[in-house]
CSV table of C-alpha atoms in Angstrom, one decimal:
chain,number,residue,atom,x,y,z
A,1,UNK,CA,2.6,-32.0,-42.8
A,2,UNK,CA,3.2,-31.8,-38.9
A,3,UNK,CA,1.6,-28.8,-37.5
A,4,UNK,CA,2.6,-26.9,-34.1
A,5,UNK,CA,0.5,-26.8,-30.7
A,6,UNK,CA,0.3,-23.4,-31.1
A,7,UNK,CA,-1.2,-23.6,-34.5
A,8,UNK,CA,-3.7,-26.1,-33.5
A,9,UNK,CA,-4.5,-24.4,-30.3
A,10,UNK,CA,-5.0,-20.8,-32.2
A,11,UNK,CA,-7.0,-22.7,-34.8
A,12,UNK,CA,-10.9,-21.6,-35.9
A,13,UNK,CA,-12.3,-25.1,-34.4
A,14,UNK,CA,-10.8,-25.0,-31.0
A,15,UNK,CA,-12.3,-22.9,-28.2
A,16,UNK,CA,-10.0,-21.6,-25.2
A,17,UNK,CA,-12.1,-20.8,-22.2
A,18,UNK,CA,-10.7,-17.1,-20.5
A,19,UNK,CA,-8.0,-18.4,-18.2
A,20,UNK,CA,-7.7,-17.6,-14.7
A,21,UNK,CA,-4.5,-15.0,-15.0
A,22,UNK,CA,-4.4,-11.5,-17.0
A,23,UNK,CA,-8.0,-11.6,-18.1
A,24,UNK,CA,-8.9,-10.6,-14.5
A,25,UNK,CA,-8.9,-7.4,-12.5
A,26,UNK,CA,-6.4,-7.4,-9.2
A,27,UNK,CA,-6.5,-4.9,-7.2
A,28,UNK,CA,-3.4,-5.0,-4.4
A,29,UNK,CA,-4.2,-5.9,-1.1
A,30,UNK,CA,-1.9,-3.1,0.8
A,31,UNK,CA,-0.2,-6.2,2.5
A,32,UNK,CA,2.7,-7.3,0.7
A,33,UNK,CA,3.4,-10.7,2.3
A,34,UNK,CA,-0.5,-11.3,1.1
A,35,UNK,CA,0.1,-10.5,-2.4
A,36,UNK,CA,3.3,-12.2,-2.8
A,37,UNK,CA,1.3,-15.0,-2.9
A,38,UNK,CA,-2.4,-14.7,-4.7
A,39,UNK,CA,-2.1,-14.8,-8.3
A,40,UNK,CA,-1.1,-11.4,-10.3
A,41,UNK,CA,-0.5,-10.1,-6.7
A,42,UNK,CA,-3.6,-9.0,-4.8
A,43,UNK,CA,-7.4,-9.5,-4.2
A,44,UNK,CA,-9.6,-10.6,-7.4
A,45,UNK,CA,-12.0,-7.9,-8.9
A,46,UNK,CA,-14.6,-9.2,-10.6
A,47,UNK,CA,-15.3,-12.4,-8.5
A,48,UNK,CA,-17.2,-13.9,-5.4
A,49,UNK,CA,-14.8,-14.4,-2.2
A,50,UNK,CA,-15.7,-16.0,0.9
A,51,UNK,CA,-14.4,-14.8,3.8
A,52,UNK,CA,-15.1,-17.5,7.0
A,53,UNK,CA,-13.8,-15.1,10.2
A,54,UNK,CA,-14.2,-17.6,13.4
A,55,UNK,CA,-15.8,-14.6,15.3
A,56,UNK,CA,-16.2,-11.4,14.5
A,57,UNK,CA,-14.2,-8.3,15.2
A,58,UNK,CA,-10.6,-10.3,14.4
A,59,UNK,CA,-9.5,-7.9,11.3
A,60,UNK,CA,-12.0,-9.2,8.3
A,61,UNK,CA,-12.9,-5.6,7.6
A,62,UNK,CA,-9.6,-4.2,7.9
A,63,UNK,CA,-8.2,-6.7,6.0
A,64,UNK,CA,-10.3,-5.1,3.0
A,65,UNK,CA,-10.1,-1.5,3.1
A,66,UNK,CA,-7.2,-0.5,1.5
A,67,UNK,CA,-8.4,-2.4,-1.9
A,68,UNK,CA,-12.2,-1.0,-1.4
A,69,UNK,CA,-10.4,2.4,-0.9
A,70,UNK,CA,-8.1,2.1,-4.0
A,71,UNK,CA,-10.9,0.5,-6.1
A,72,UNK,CA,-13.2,3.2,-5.1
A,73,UNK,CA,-10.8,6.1,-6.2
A,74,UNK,CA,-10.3,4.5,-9.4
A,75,UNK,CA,-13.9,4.2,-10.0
A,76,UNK,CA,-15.3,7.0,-7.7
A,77,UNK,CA,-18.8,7.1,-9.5
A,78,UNK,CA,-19.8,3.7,-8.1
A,79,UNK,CA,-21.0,2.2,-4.7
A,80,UNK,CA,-19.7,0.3,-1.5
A,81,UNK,CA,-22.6,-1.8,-0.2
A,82,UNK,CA,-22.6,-3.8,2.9
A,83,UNK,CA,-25.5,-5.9,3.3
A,84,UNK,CA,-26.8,-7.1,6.3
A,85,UNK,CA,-24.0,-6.4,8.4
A,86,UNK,CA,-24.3,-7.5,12.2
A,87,UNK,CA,-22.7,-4.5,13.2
A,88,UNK,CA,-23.4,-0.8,11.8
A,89,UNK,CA,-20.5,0.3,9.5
A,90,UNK,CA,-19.3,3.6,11.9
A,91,UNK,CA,-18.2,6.3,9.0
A,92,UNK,CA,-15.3,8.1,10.8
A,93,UNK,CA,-13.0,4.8,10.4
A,94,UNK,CA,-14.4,4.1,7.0
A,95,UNK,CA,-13.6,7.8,6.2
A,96,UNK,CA,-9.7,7.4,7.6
A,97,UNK,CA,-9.0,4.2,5.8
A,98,UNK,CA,-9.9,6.5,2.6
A,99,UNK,CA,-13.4,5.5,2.0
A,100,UNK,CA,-15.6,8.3,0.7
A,101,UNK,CA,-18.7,8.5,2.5
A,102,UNK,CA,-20.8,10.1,-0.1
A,103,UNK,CA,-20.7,6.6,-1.6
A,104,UNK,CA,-21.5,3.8,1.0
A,105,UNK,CA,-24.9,2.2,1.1
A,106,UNK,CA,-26.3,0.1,4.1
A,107,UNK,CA,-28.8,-2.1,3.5
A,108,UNK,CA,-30.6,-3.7,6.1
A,109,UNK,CA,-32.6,-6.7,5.1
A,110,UNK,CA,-34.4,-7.2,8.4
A,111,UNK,CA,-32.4,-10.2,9.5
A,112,UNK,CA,-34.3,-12.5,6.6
A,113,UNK,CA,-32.0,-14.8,4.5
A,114,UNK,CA,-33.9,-14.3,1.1
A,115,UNK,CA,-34.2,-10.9,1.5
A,116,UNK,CA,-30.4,-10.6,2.1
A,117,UNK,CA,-29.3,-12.6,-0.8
A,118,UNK,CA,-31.6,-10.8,-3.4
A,119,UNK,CA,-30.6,-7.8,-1.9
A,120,UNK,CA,-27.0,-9.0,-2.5
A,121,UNK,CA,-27.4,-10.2,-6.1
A,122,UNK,CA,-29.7,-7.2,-7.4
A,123,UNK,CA,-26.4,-4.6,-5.8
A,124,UNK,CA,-23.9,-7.1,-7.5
A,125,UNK,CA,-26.0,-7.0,-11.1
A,126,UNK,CA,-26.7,-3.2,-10.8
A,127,UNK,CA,-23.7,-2.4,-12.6
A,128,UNK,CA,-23.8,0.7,-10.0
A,129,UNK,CA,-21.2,-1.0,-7.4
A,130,UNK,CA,-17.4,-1.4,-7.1
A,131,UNK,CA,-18.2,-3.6,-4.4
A,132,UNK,CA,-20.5,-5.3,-2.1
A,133,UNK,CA,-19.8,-6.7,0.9
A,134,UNK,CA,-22.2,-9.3,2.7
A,135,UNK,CA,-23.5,-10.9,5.4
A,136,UNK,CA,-25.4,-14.1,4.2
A,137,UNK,CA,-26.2,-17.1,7.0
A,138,UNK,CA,-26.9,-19.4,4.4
A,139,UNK,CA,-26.6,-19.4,0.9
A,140,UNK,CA,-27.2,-22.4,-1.5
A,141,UNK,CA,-24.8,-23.7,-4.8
A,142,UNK,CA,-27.4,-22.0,-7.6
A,143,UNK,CA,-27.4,-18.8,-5.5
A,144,UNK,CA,-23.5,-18.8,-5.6
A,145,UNK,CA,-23.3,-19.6,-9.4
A,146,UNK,CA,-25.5,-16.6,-9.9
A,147,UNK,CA,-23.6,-14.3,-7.6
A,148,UNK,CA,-20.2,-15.3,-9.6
A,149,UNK,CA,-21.7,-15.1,-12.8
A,150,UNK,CA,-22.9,-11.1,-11.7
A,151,UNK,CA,-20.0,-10.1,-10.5
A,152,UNK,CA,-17.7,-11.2,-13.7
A,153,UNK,CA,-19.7,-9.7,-15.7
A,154,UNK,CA,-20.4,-6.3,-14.1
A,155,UNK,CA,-16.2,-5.8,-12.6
A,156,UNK,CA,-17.6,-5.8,-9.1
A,157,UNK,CA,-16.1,-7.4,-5.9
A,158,UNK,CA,-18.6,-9.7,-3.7
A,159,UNK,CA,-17.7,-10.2,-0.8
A,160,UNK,CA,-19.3,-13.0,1.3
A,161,UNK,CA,-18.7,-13.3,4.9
A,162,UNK,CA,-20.1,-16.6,6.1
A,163,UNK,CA,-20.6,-19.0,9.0
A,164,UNK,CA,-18.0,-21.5,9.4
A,165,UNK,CA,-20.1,-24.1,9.2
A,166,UNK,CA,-20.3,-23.4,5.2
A,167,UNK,CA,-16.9,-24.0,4.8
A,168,UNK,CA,-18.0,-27.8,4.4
A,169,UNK,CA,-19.4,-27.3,1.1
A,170,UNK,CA,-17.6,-27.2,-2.1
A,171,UNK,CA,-18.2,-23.4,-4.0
A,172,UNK,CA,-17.9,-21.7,-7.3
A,173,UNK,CA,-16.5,-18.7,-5.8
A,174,UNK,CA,-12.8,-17.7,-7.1
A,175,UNK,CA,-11.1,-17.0,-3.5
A,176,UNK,CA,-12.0,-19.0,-0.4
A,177,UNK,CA,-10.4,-17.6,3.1
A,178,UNK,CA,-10.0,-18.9,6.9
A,179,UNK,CA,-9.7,-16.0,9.2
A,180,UNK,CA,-8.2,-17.1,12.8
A,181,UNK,CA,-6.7,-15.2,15.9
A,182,UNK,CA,-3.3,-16.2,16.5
A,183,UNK,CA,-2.1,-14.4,19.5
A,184,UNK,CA,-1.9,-10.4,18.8
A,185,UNK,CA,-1.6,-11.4,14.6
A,186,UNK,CA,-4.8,-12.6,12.4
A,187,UNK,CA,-3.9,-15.4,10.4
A,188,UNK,CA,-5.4,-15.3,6.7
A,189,UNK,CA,-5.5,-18.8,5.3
A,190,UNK,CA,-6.3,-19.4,1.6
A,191,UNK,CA,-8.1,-22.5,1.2
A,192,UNK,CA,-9.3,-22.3,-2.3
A,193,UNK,CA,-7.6,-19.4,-4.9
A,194,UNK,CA,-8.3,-19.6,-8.4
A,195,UNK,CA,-4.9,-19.9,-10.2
A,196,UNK,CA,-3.1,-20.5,-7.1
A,197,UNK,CA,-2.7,-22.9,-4.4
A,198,UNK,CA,-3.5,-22.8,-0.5
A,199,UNK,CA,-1.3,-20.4,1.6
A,200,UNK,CA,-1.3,-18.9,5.1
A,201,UNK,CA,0.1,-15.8,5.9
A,202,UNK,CA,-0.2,-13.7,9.4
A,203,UNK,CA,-0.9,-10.5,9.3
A,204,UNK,CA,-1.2,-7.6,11.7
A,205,UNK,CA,-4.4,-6.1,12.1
A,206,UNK,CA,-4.2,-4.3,14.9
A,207,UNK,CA,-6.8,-4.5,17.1
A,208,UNK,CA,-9.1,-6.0,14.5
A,209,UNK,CA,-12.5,-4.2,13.7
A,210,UNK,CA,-13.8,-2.9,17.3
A,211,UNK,CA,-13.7,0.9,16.0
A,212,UNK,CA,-15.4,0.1,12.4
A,213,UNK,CA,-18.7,-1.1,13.8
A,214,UNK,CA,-21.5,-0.4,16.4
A,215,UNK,CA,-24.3,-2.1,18.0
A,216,UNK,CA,-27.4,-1.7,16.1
A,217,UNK,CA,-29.0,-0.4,19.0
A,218,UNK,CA,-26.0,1.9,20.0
A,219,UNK,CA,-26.8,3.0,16.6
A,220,UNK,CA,-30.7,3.5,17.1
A,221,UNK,CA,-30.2,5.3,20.3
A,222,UNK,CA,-28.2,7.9,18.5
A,223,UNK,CA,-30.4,8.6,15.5
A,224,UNK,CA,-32.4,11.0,17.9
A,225,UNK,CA,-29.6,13.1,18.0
A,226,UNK,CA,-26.5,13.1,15.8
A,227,UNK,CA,-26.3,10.3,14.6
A,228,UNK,CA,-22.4,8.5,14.5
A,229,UNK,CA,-23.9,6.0,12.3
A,230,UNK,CA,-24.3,8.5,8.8
């Protein structure tokens, strides 16, 4: 007797892998031409995503905050990390992009690579986080397996924002963006997207990230008095 595909497929001795589509948190990215086209229509939750920003300051932290700031509301008993970042995090923009204070954490891993990445997968495996966000020179294939592994399991959002040179390698990670300058617009590239395919979209950032950050020594100078830094 012939027997359906769908009979076979929903059968007791085959296993179906979770797929890449429903299973998966998405969390809008407040820019519509963005989610028109990552899969289910905005940012992955629950997944690694490697951001590679030719220089700093062009929008890579803007381009975030309305999801971290949605996300957060939703869950507003967990975390926002940032680990390692070059510049200090300055709380006033956090605060009017929607970003409750009370529940950022900095952690500054004294500008050693190891320390930053088990500083990054201990936050990611805490359970405690919505979503970290860090700044990791060099990380290795094993390291990134881990990471993705974490943040599936514990619903959290790693962000990864990387040299350019490590756009050479291949990675597990579920999203894979080129962030470049194009004129007054910041142009957001998807190279890799799980359940997708490569895009580019430009997006207007403003002026990028110059009022989210400080110098770290801007920001040590300050802690004598009161401090801008939190």
């Amino acid at each position: 007797m012939t027997r359906s595909l769908e009979e076979l497929v929903g059968g007791p001795h085959v296993w179906r892998g979770r797929g890449s589509g429903a299973a998966r948190s998405v969390v809008p990215t407040g820019f519509a031409a963005l989610d028109r086209v990552l899969p289910g229509g905005g940012w992955p939750w629950g997944a690694v995503i490697e951001i590679f920003a030719e220089r700093p300051g062009i929008g890579e932290l803007r381009l975030w905050m309305p999801a971290i700031a949605a996300s957060s509301r939703a869950r507003d008993r967990l975390w926002i990390v940032f680990v390692a970042p070059p510049l200090i995090p300055y709380p006033p923009a956090l605060a009017r992009c929607g970003i409750d204070l009370d529940r950022v954490l900095l952690v500054d891993t004294r500008d050693t690579a190891a320390e930053a990445s088990w500083a990054t997968e201990q936050s990611v495996r805490s359970g405690a986080c919505i979503v970290v966000l860090a700044w990791l020179r060099s990380v290795d294939d094993t390291a990134l397996r881990r990471f993705q592994l974490a943040a599936e399991a514990k619903e959290c959002a790693l962000l990864l924002f990387r040299p350019m040179a490590g756009l050479a390698r291949r990675s597990p990670a579920a999203l894979r963006l080129r962030l470049t300058k194009d004129g007054d617009k910041t142009r957001v590239e998807i190279l890799k997207c799980r359940g997708g395919r490569p895009a580019r979209v430009d997006l207007d950032l403003d002026l990028g990230d110059g009022d989210f950050a400080e110098s770290r020594s801007a920001c040590a100078s300050s802690r004598a008095g009161e401090s801008r830094c939190g």
